[in-house]
Coordinates of N, CA and C in Angstrom, one line a residue:
X1 N 6.7 22.6 3.5 CA 7.6 21.5 3.0 C 7.1 21.0 1.7
X2 N 8.1 20.6 0.8 CA 7.8 20.2 -0.5 C 8.2 18.7 -0.6
X3 N 7.5 18.0 -1.6 CA 7.8 16.6 -1.8 C 8.1 16.3 -3.2
X4 N 9.2 15.6 -3.5 CA 9.6 15.4 -4.9 C 8.7 14.5 -5.7
X5 N 8.4 14.8 -6.9 CA 7.8 13.9 -7.9 C 8.6 13.9 -9.1
X6 N 8.5 12.8 -9.9 CA 9.3 12.6 -11.1 C 8.5 13.2 -12.3
X7 N 9.2 14.0 -13.1 CA 8.5 14.5 -14.3 C 8.3 13.4 -15.3
X8 N 7.2 13.6 -16.1 CA 6.8 12.7 -17.2 C 6.1 13.5 -18.2
X9 N 6.9 14.0 -19.1 CA 6.3 15.0 -20.1 C 5.4 14.4 -21.1
X10 N 5.3 13.1 -21.2 CA 4.4 12.5 -22.1 C 3.0 12.3 -21.6
X11 N 2.7 12.7 -20.4 CA 1.5 12.3 -19.7 C 0.3 12.9 -20.4
X12 N 0.3 14.2 -20.7 CA -0.9 14.9 -21.2 C -0.5 16.2 -21.8
X13 N -1.3 16.7 -22.8 CA -1.1 18.0 -23.3 C -2.1 19.0 -22.6
X14 N -2.9 18.5 -21.7 CA -3.9 19.3 -21.0 C -3.1 20.2 -20.0
X15 N -3.3 21.5 -20.1 CA -2.5 22.4 -19.2 C -2.7 22.1 -17.7
X16 N -4.0 21.7 -17.4 CA -4.3 21.5 -16.0 C -3.5 20.2 -15.5
X17 N -3.3 19.3 -16.4 CA -2.5 18.1 -16.0 C -1.0 18.4 -16.1
X18 N -0.6 19.2 -17.0 CA 0.8 19.5 -17.1 C 1.3 20.3 -15.9
X19 N 0.3 20.9 -15.2 CA 0.7 21.7 -14.1 C 1.2 20.8 -13.0
X20 N 0.9 19.5 -13.1 CA 1.5 18.5 -12.1 C 2.9 18.3 -12.3
X21 N 3.4 18.5 -13.5 CA 4.8 18.2 -13.8 C 5.7 19.3 -13.4
X22 N 6.2 19.1 -12.2 CA 7.2 20.1 -11.6 C 8.1 19.3 -10.7
X23 N 9.1 20.0 -10.2 CA 10.1 19.3 -9.3 C 9.5 19.1 -7.9
X24 N 8.7 20.1 -7.5 CA 8.2 20.0 -6.2 C 6.7 20.4 -6.1
X25 N 6.0 19.8 -5.2 CA 4.6 20.1 -4.8 C 4.5 20.2 -3.3
X26 N 3.8 21.1 -2.8 CA 3.5 21.1 -1.4 C 2.6 20.0 -1.0
X27 N 2.5 19.7 0.3 CA 1.6 18.6 0.6 C 0.1 19.0 0.4
X28 N -0.2 20.3 0.5 CA -1.5 20.8 0.2 C -1.9 20.6 -1.3
X29 N -0.9 20.8 -2.1 CA -1.1 20.6 -3.6 C -1.3 19.1 -3.9
X30 N -0.5 18.3 -3.2 CA -0.6 16.8 -3.4 C -2.0 16.3 -2.9
X31 N -2.5 16.8 -1.8 CA -3.8 16.5 -1.3 C -4.9 16.9 -2.3
X32 N -4.7 18.1 -2.8 CA -5.7 18.6 -3.8 C -5.8 17.7 -5.0
X33 N -4.7 17.1 -5.4 CA -4.7 16.1 -6.5 C -5.6 15.0 -6.3
X34 N -5.7 14.5 -5.0 CA -6.6 13.4 -4.7 C -8.1 13.7 -4.9
X35 N -8.4 15.0 -4.9 CA -9.8 15.5 -5.1 C -10.2 15.6 -6.5
X36 N -9.2 15.5 -7.5 CA -9.5 15.8 -8.9 C -9.2 14.5 -9.6
X37 N -10.2 13.7 -10.1 CA -10.0 12.4 -10.7 C -9.1 12.5 -11.9
X38 N -9.1 13.5 -12.7 CA -8.3 13.6 -13.9 C -6.8 13.8 -13.5
X39 N -6.6 14.7 -12.5 CA -5.2 14.9 -12.1 C -4.7 13.7 -11.4
X40 N -5.5 13.0 -10.6 CA -5.1 11.8 -9.9 C -4.7 10.7 -10.8
X41 N -5.5 10.5 -11.9 CA -5.2 9.5 -12.9 C -3.9 9.8 -13.6
X42 N -3.6 11.1 -13.8 CA -2.4 11.5 -14.5 C -1.1 11.6 -13.6
X43 N -1.3 11.5 -12.3 CA -0.2 11.8 -11.4 C 0.9 10.8 -11.6
X44 N 2.1 11.2 -11.9 CA 3.2 10.3 -12.2 C 4.0 9.7 -11.1
X45 N 3.3 9.3 -10.0 CA 3.9 8.8 -8.8 C 4.5 7.5 -9.0
X46 N 4.0 6.6 -9.9 CA 4.6 5.3 -10.0 C 6.0 5.3 -10.6
X47 N 6.3 6.3 -11.3 CA 7.7 6.5 -11.8 C 8.6 6.7 -10.6
X48 N 8.1 7.5 -9.6 CA 8.8 7.7 -8.4 C 9.0 6.4 -7.6
X49 N 8.0 5.5 -7.7 CA 8.1 4.2 -7.0 C 9.2 3.4 -7.6
X50 N 9.3 3.4 -8.9 CA 10.4 2.7 -9.6 C 11.7 3.2 -9.2
X51 N 11.8 4.6 -9.1 CA 13.1 5.2 -8.6 C 13.5 4.8 -7.2
X52 N 12.4 4.5 -6.4 CA 12.7 4.1 -5.0 C 13.1 2.6 -4.9
X53 N 13.0 1.9 -6.0 CA 13.4 0.5 -6.1 C 12.4 -0.5 -5.8
X54 N 11.1 -0.1 -6.0 CA 10.0 -1.0 -5.6 C 10.1 -2.3 -6.4
X55 N 10.7 -2.3 -7.6 CA 10.7 -3.5 -8.5 C 12.1 -4.1 -8.4
X56 N 13.0 -3.6 -7.6 CA 14.4 -4.1 -7.6 C 14.5 -5.2 -6.5
X57 N 15.2 -6.3 -6.9 CA 15.5 -7.4 -6.0 C 14.3 -7.8 -5.2
X58 N 13.2 -8.0 -5.8 CA 12.0 -8.4 -5.1 C 12.0 -9.9 -5.0
X59 N 12.8 -10.4 -4.1 CA 13.0 -11.9 -3.9 C 11.9 -12.5 -3.2
X60 N 11.6 -13.7 -3.4 CA 10.6 -14.5 -2.7 C 11.2 -15.2 -1.6
X61 N 10.6 -15.1 -0.4 CA 11.2 -15.7 0.8 C 10.2 -16.7 1.4
X62 N 10.7 -17.8 1.8 CA 9.8 -18.8 2.4 C 9.8 -18.7 4.0
X63 N 10.6 -17.8 4.5 CA 10.6 -17.6 6.0 C 10.6 -16.1 6.3
X64 N 9.5 -15.5 6.0 CA 9.4 -14.0 6.4 C 9.5 -13.8 7.9
X65 N 10.2 -12.8 8.3 CA 10.3 -12.5 9.8 C 9.0 -11.9 10.3
X66 N 8.0 -12.7 10.6 CA 6.7 -12.2 10.9 C 6.7 -11.3 12.1
X67 N 7.3 -11.6 13.2 CA 7.3 -10.8 14.4 C 8.0 -9.5 14.2
X68 N 9.1 -9.5 13.5 CA 9.9 -8.2 13.3 C 9.0 -7.3 12.4
X69 N 8.4 -7.9 11.4 CA 7.5 -7.0 10.5 C 6.4 -6.5 11.3
X70 N 5.7 -7.3 12.1 CA 4.6 -6.9 12.9 C 5.0 -5.7 13.7
X71 N 6.1 -5.8 14.4 CA 6.6 -4.7 15.3 C 6.9 -3.4 14.5
X72 N 7.5 -3.6 13.3 CA 7.8 -2.4 12.5 C 6.6 -1.7 12.0
X73 N 5.6 -2.5 11.6 CA 4.3 -1.9 11.1 C 3.6 -1.2 12.2
X74 N 3.5 -1.8 13.4 CA 2.9 -1.2 14.5 C 3.6 0.1 14.9
X75 N 4.9 0.2 14.8 CA 5.6 1.4 15.2 C 5.4 2.5 14.2
X76 N 5.5 2.1 12.9 CA 5.3 3.1 11.8 C 3.9 3.7 11.8
X77 N 2.9 2.8 11.8 CA 1.6 3.3 11.8 C 1.2 4.1 13.0
X78 N 1.7 3.5 14.2 CA 1.4 4.2 15.4 C 2.0 5.6 15.4
X79 N 3.2 5.8 14.9 CA 3.8 7.1 14.8 C 3.0 8.1 13.9
X80 N 2.4 7.5 12.8 CA 1.6 8.4 11.9 C 0.4 8.8 12.7
X81 N -0.3 7.9 13.3 CA -1.6 8.3 13.9 C -1.4 9.1 15.2
X82 N -0.3 9.1 15.8 CA 0.0 10.0 16.9 C 0.0 11.5 16.4
X83 N 0.2 11.7 15.1 CA 0.2 13.0 14.6 C -1.2 13.5 14.1
X84 N -2.2 12.7 14.4 CA -3.6 13.1 14.0 C -4.4 13.4 15.2
X85 N -5.1 14.5 15.1 CA -6.0 14.9 16.3 C -7.0 13.8 16.7
X86 N -7.2 13.6 18.0 CA -8.1 12.6 18.4 C -9.5 12.9 17.9
X87 N -9.9 14.1 17.8 CA -11.2 14.5 17.3 C -11.4 14.0 15.9
X88 N -10.4 14.2 15.1 CA -10.4 13.7 13.7 C -10.5 12.2 13.6
X89 N -9.7 11.5 14.4 CA -9.7 10.0 14.4 C -11.1 9.5 14.8
X90 N -11.7 10.1 15.8 CA -13.0 9.7 16.3 C -14.1 10.0 15.3
X91 N -14.1 11.3 14.8 CA -15.2 11.7 13.9 C -15.1 11.0 12.5
X92 N -13.9 10.7 12.0 CA -13.8 10.1 10.7 C -13.5 8.6 10.8
X93 N -13.7 8.0 12.0 CA -13.5 6.6 12.1 C -12.2 6.0 11.7
X94 N -11.1 6.7 12.0 CA -9.8 6.3 11.6 C -9.3 5.1 12.4
X95 N -8.9 4.1 11.6 CA -8.3 2.9 12.2 C -7.3 2.4 11.3
X96 N -6.7 1.2 11.6 CA -5.7 0.7 10.7 C -5.7 -0.8 10.8
X97 N -5.1 -1.5 9.8 CA -5.1 -2.9 9.7 C -3.8 -3.3 9.0
X98 N -3.0 -4.3 9.5 CA -1.9 -4.9 8.8 C -2.5 -5.9 7.7
X99 N -2.0 -5.9 6.5 CA -2.5 -6.7 5.5 C -1.3 -7.3 4.7
X100 N -1.7 -8.1 3.7 CA -0.7 -8.7 2.8 C 0.0 -9.9 3.4
X101 N 0.8 -10.6 2.7 CA 1.4 -11.8 3.1 C 2.2 -11.7 4.4
X102 N 2.8 -10.5 4.6 CA 3.6 -10.3 5.9 C 2.7 -10.2 7.1
X103 N 1.4 -10.1 6.9 CA 0.4 -10.1 8.1 C -0.1 -11.5 8.3
X104 N 0.3 -12.5 7.6 CA -0.2 -13.9 7.7 C 1.0 -14.8 8.2
X105 N 0.8 -15.2 9.4 CA 2.0 -16.0 10.0 C 2.3 -17.2 9.2
X106 N 3.6 -17.4 8.8 CA 4.0 -18.5 8.1 C 3.8 -18.4 6.6
X107 N 3.2 -17.4 6.1 CA 3.0 -17.3 4.7 C 4.3 -16.8 4.0
X108 N 4.7 -17.5 2.9 CA 5.9 -17.0 2.2 C 5.5 -15.8 1.3
X109 N 6.5 -15.0 0.9 CA 6.3 -13.9 0.0 C 7.5 -13.0 0.0
X110 N 7.2 -11.7 -0.4 CA 8.3 -10.7 -0.5 C 8.4 -9.9 0.8
X111 N 9.6 -9.3 1.1 CA 9.8 -8.6 2.3 C 9.3 -7.1 2.2
X112 N 8.0 -7.0 1.8 CA 7.4 -5.7 1.6 C 6.1 -5.6 2.4
X113 N 6.2 -5.0 3.6 CA 5.1 -4.9 4.5 C 4.0 -4.0 3.9
X114 N 2.7 -4.3 4.3 CA 1.6 -3.5 3.8 C 0.7 -3.2 5.0
X115 N 0.1 -2.0 5.0 CA -0.9 -1.7 6.0 C -2.0 -0.8 5.4
X116 N -3.2 -0.9 5.9 CA -4.3 0.0 5.6 C -4.5 1.0 6.7
X117 N -4.6 2.3 6.3 CA -5.2 3.3 7.2 C -6.6 3.6 6.7
X118 N -7.5 3.3 7.5 CA -8.9 3.4 7.1 C -9.7 4.6 7.7
X119 N -10.6 5.1 6.9 CA -11.5 6.2 7.3 C -12.9 6.0 6.8
X120 N -13.8 6.9 7.2 CA -15.2 6.6 6.9 C -15.6 6.7 5.4
X121 N -15.3 7.8 4.7 CA -15.7 8.0 3.3 C -14.8 9.1 2.7
X122 N -14.7 9.0 1.4 CA -13.9 10.1 0.7 C -14.6 11.4 0.9
X123 N -13.8 12.5 0.9 CA -12.3 12.5 0.7 C -11.6 12.1 2.0
X124 N -10.3 11.7 1.9 CA -9.6 11.3 3.0 C -9.4 12.5 4.0
X125 N -9.2 12.2 5.3 CA -8.9 13.3 6.2 C -7.6 13.9 5.8
X126 N -7.6 15.2 5.7 CA -6.3 15.9 5.3 C -5.2 15.7 6.3
X127 N -5.6 15.7 7.6 CA -4.6 15.6 8.6 C -3.9 14.2 8.6
X128 N -4.6 13.2 8.2 CA -4.0 11.8 8.1 C -3.1 11.8 6.9
X129 N -3.5 12.4 5.8 CA -2.7 12.4 4.6 C -1.4 13.1 4.9
X130 N -1.5 14.3 5.6 CA -0.3 15.0 6.0 C 0.6 14.3 6.9
X131 N 0.0 13.6 7.9 CA 0.8 12.8 8.9 C 1.6 11.7 8.2
X132 N 1.0 11.1 7.2 CA 1.8 10.0 6.5 C 3.0 10.6 5.8
X133 N 2.8 11.7 5.1 CA 3.9 12.4 4.4 C 5.0 12.8 5.5
X134 N 4.5 13.3 6.6 CA 5.4 13.8 7.6 C 6.3 12.7 8.2
X135 N 5.9 11.5 8.0 CA 6.7 10.4 8.5 C 7.6 9.8 7.5
X136 N 7.8 10.5 6.4 CA 8.8 10.1 5.4 C 8.2 9.3 4.3
X137 N 6.9 9.1 4.1 CA 6.3 8.3 3.0 C 6.2 9.2 1.8
X138 N 6.3 8.6 0.7 CA 6.1 9.3 -0.6 C 4.7 8.9 -1.2
X139 N 4.0 9.9 -1.6 CA 2.7 9.7 -2.2 C 2.9 9.2 -3.6
X140 N 2.3 8.0 -3.9 CA 2.5 7.4 -5.2 C 1.3 7.6 -6.2
X141 N 0.1 7.8 -5.6 CA -1.1 8.0 -6.4 C -2.1 6.9 -6.0
X142 N -3.1 6.7 -6.9 CA -4.1 5.7 -6.6 C -3.7 4.3 -7.1
X143 N -4.1 3.3 -6.3 CA -3.8 2.0 -6.7 C -4.6 1.5 -7.9
X144 N -4.3 0.4 -8.5 CA -4.8 0.0 -9.8 C -6.3 -0.5 -9.7
X145 N -6.8 -0.8 -8.5 CA -8.1 -1.4 -8.4 C -9.2 -0.3 -8.1
X146 N -8.8 0.8 -7.5 CA -9.9 1.8 -7.2 C -9.2 3.2 -7.0
X147 N -9.7 4.3 -7.5 CA -9.1 5.6 -7.3 C -9.1 6.1 -5.9
X148 N -10.0 5.5 -5.1 CA -10.0 6.0 -3.7 C -9.0 5.3 -2.8
X149 N -8.3 4.3 -3.4 CA -7.2 3.6 -2.7 C -5.9 4.3 -2.9
X150 N -5.5 5.2 -2.0 CA -4.3 6.0 -2.2 C -3.1 5.3 -1.6
X151 N -2.0 5.3 -2.4 CA -0.8 4.5 -2.0 C 0.3 5.5 -1.6
X152 N 1.1 5.1 -0.5 CA 2.3 5.8 -0.1 C 3.4 4.7 0.2
X153 N 4.6 5.1 -0.2 CA 5.7 4.1 0.0 C 6.8 4.8 0.8
X154 N 7.6 3.9 1.5 CA 8.7 4.4 2.3 C 9.8 3.3 2.3
X155 N 11.0 3.6 2.0 CA 12.1 2.6 2.1 C 12.5 2.5 3.5
X156 N 12.5 1.2 4.0 CA 12.9 0.9 5.4 C 14.4 1.0 5.6
X157 N 14.8 1.7 6.6 CA 16.2 1.8 7.0 C 16.3 1.1 8.3
X158 N 16.9 -0.1 8.3 CA 17.1 -0.9 9.6 C 18.4 -1.7 9.4
X159 N 19.5 -1.1 9.7 CA 20.8 -1.7 9.5 C 20.9 -3.0 10.3
X160 N 21.4 -4.0 9.5 CA 21.6 -5.3 10.1 C 20.4 -6.2 10.1
X161 N 19.3 -5.7 9.6 CA 18.0 -6.4 9.5 C 17.8 -6.9 8.0
X162 N 17.1 -8.0 7.9 CA 16.6 -8.4 6.6 C 15.7 -7.4 5.9
X163 N 15.1 -6.6 6.7 CA 14.1 -5.6 6.2 C 14.8 -4.3 5.7
X164 N 16.1 -4.2 5.9 CA 16.8 -3.0 5.5 C 16.7 -2.8 4.0
X165 N 16.2 -1.7 3.5 CA 16.1 -1.5 2.1 C 14.7 -1.9 1.5
X166 N 13.9 -2.6 2.2 CA 12.6 -3.1 1.7 C 11.7 -1.9 1.7
X167 N 10.6 -2.0 1.0 CA 9.6 -0.9 0.8 C 8.3 -1.2 1.6
X168 N 7.9 -0.3 2.4 CA 6.7 -0.4 3.2 C 5.6 0.4 2.5
X169 N 4.5 -0.2 2.2 CA 3.4 0.4 1.5 C 2.2 0.7 2.5
X170 N 1.7 1.9 2.5 CA 0.5 2.2 3.2 C -0.6 2.6 2.2
X171 N -1.8 2.0 2.4 CA -3.0 2.4 1.7 C -3.8 3.3 2.6
X172 N -4.2 4.5 2.1 CA -5.1 5.3 2.8 C -6.4 5.2 2.0
X173 N -7.4 4.6 2.7 CA -8.6 4.1 1.9 C -9.8 4.1 2.8
X174 N -11.0 4.3 2.2 CA -12.3 4.1 2.9 C -12.4 2.7 3.4
X175 N -13.0 2.6 4.6 CA -13.1 1.3 5.3 C -14.0 0.3 4.6
X176 N -14.9 0.8 3.7 CA -15.9 -0.1 3.0 C -15.4 -0.4 1.6
X177 N -14.2 0.1 1.2 CA -13.8 -0.1 -0.2 C -13.5 -1.6 -0.5
X178 N -14.0 -2.1 -1.6 CA -13.9 -3.5 -1.9 C -12.5 -4.1 -1.8
X179 N -11.5 -3.5 -2.5 CA -10.1 -4.0 -2.5 C -9.6 -4.1 -1.0
X180 N -9.9 -3.1 -0.2 CA -9.4 -3.1 1.2 C -10.1 -4.2 2.0
X181 N -11.4 -4.4 1.8 CA -12.1 -5.5 2.5 C -11.5 -6.8 2.1
X182 N -11.2 -7.0 0.8 CA -10.6 -8.2 0.3 C -9.3 -8.5 1.0
X183 N -8.4 -7.5 1.1 CA -7.1 -7.7 1.8 C -7.3 -8.1 3.2
X184 N -8.2 -7.5 3.9 CA -8.5 -7.9 5.3 C -9.0 -9.3 5.4
X185 N -10.0 -9.6 4.6 CA -10.5 -11.0 4.7 C -9.5 -12.1 4.2
X186 N -8.7 -11.7 3.3 CA -7.6 -12.7 2.9 C -6.8 -13.0 4.0
X187 N -6.3 -12.0 4.8 CA -5.5 -12.2 6.0 C -6.2 -13.0 7.0
X188 N -7.5 -12.7 7.3 CA -8.2 -13.4 8.3 C -8.5 -14.8 8.0
X189 N -8.9 -15.0 6.7 CA -9.2 -16.4 6.3 C -7.9 -17.3 6.4
X190 N -6.8 -16.7 5.9 CA -5.5 -17.5 5.9 C -5.0 -17.8 7.3
X191 N -5.2 -16.8 8.2 CA -4.8 -17.0 9.6 C -5.7 -18.0 10.4
X192 N -6.9 -18.2 9.9 CA -7.9 -19.0 10.7 C -8.2 -20.3 10.0
X193 N -7.9 -20.5 8.8 CA -8.3 -21.7 8.0 C -7.1 -22.3 7.3
X194 N -6.7 -23.5 7.6 CA -5.6 -24.2 7.0 C -5.8 -24.4 5.5
X195 N -7.0 -24.7 5.1 CA -7.2 -25.0 3.7 C -7.0 -23.7 2.9
X196 N -7.5 -22.6 3.4 CA -7.4 -21.3 2.7 C -5.9 -20.9 2.7
X197 N -5.2 -21.1 3.8 CA -3.8 -20.8 3.9 C -3.0 -21.6 2.8
X198 N -3.2 -22.9 2.7 CA -2.5 -23.7 1.8 C -2.8 -23.4 0.4
X199 N -4.0 -23.0 0.1 CA -4.5 -22.6 -1.3 C -3.7 -21.4 -1.7
X200 N -3.7 -20.4 -0.8 CA -3.0 -19.1 -1.2 C -1.5 -19.3 -1.2
X201 N -1.0 -20.1 -0.3 CA 0.5 -20.4 -0.3 C 0.9 -21.0 -1.6
X202 N 0.2 -22.1 -2.0 CA 0.6 -22.8 -3.2 C 0.5 -21.9 -4.4
X203 N -0.5 -21.0 -4.5 CA -0.6 -20.1 -5.6 C 0.6 -19.2 -5.6
X204 N 1.0 -18.7 -4.5 CA 2.1 -17.8 -4.4 C 3.5 -18.4 -4.8
X205 N 3.7 -19.6 -4.3 CA 4.9 -20.4 -4.6 C 5.0 -20.6 -6.1
X206 N 3.9 -21.0 -6.7 CA 3.9 -21.2 -8.1 C 4.1 -19.9 -8.9
X207 N 3.6 -18.8 -8.4 CA 3.7 -17.5 -9.0 C 5.1 -17.0 -8.9
X208 N 5.8 -17.4 -7.9 CA 7.2 -16.8 -7.6 C 8.2 -17.0 -8.7
X209 N 7.9 -18.0 -9.6 CA 8.9 -18.2 -10.7 C 9.0 -16.9 -11.6
X210 N 7.9 -16.1 -11.6 CA 8.0 -14.9 -12.4 C 9.0 -13.9 -11.8
X211 N 9.2 -13.9 -10.5 CA 10.1 -13.0 -9.9 C 11.5 -13.3 -10.2
X212 N 11.8 -14.6 -10.6 CA 13.2 -15.0 -11.0 C 13.6 -14.2 -12.2
X213 N 12.7 -13.8 -13.1 CA 13.0 -13.1 -14.3 C 12.7 -11.6 -14.1
X214 N 12.3 -11.2 -12.9 CA 12.1 -9.8 -12.6 C 10.7 -9.3 -13.0
X215 N 9.8 -10.3 -13.3 CA 8.4 -10.0 -13.8 C 7.5 -9.8 -12.6
X216 N 7.5 -8.6 -12.0 CA 6.7 -8.4 -10.8 C 5.2 -8.5 -11.1
X217 N 4.8 -7.9 -12.2 CA 3.4 -7.9 -12.5 C 2.9 -9.4 -12.8
X218 N 3.8 -10.1 -13.4 CA 3.5 -11.5 -13.7 C 3.3 -12.3 -12.4
X219 N 4.1 -12.0 -11.4 CA 3.9 -12.6 -10.1 C 2.6 -12.2 -9.5
X220 N 2.2 -10.9 -9.5 CA 1.0 -10.5 -8.9 C -0.2 -11.1 -9.6
X221 N -0.1 -11.2 -10.9 CA -1.3 -11.7 -11.7 C -1.4 -13.2 -11.4
X222 N -0.3 -13.9 -11.3 CA -0.4 -15.4 -11.2 C -0.9 -15.7 -9.8
X223 N -0.7 -14.9 -8.8 CA -1.2 -15.2 -7.5 C -2.8 -15.3 -7.5
X224 N -3.4 -14.6 -8.5 CA -4.8 -14.6 -8.6 C -5.4 -16.0 -9.0
X225 N -4.6 -17.0 -9.2 CA -5.1 -18.3 -9.5 C -5.6 -19.0 -8.2
X226 N -5.3 -18.4 -7.1 CA -5.8 -18.9 -5.8 C -7.3 -19.0 -5.8
X227 N -7.9 -20.1 -5.4 CA -9.3 -20.2 -5.2 C -9.9 -19.2 -4.3
X228 N -9.1 -19.0 -3.2 CA -9.5 -18.0 -2.2 C -9.6 -16.6 -2.8
X229 N -8.6 -16.2 -3.5 CA -8.6 -14.8 -4.1 C -9.7 -14.7 -5.1
X230 N -9.9 -15.7 -5.9 CA -11.0 -15.6 -6.9 C -12.4 -15.4 -6.2
X231 N -12.6 -16.2 -5.1 CA -13.8 -16.1 -4.3 C -14.0 -14.6 -3.8
X232 N -12.9 -14.1 -3.2 CA -13.0 -12.8 -2.5 C -13.1 -11.7 -3.5
X233 N -12.4 -11.8 -4.7 CA -12.5 -10.8 -5.7 C -14.0 -10.6 -6.2
X234 N -14.6 -11.8 -6.4 CA -16.1 -11.7 -6.8 C -16.9 -11.2 -5.6
X235 N -16.7 -11.6 -4.4 CA -17.4 -11.1 -3.3 C -17.3 -9.6 -3.1
X236 N -16.1 -9.1 -3.2 CA -15.9 -7.6 -3.0 C -15.9 -6.8 -4.2
X237 N -16.2 -7.4 -5.4 CA -16.3 -6.6 -6.6 C -15.0 -6.0 -7.1
X238 N -13.9 -6.8 -7.0 CA -12.6 -6.3 -7.3 C -12.2 -6.8 -8.7

């Protein structure tokens, strides 16, 4: 099976990088990109994310459907992990965690669920990588905070639901990676501590004004004014 990527001819004149620029790559070729830092850095997956509509109509909601999102995330991730051998899951310490605003009950935000699929150490288990692709996710490349944080996106199809057309993001990441630990602790602190919840909520509500003009990066940057996020970024080296 092959998976589409978007061409970007301005990426590099290096022949080894230019070999990434094609209409199709097998999942084996995509996995091999994750093992090569230069190719991973040049991989044009974020163009594909824009084509999927990741920056379109990213409205801010004060009443996210927490239970519906929780059920969807559990179903999607459960389906992925069903395709991974038990021996691999046990040997590589494979587990998963819901993260992001949609994992915090009562937290406002965008209708974009997030989840981590965790493993012991790089490289990622090939069978987990393949299982994510086999469930219809698109490999986007490495996240902005660490090259070992691999991102996959999938457009949700759920007719009649507020989630229909939203984008579900999965991180395939080592369990001890700083950005991943920060996401988990942000969720846990907000769910357990009212002061932390209100601090993060207020930062998000203030940052939401950037979404009114379509400035997604402005929104994400402005959320960083939260005292909680500043504390956790320093703690986890993000």
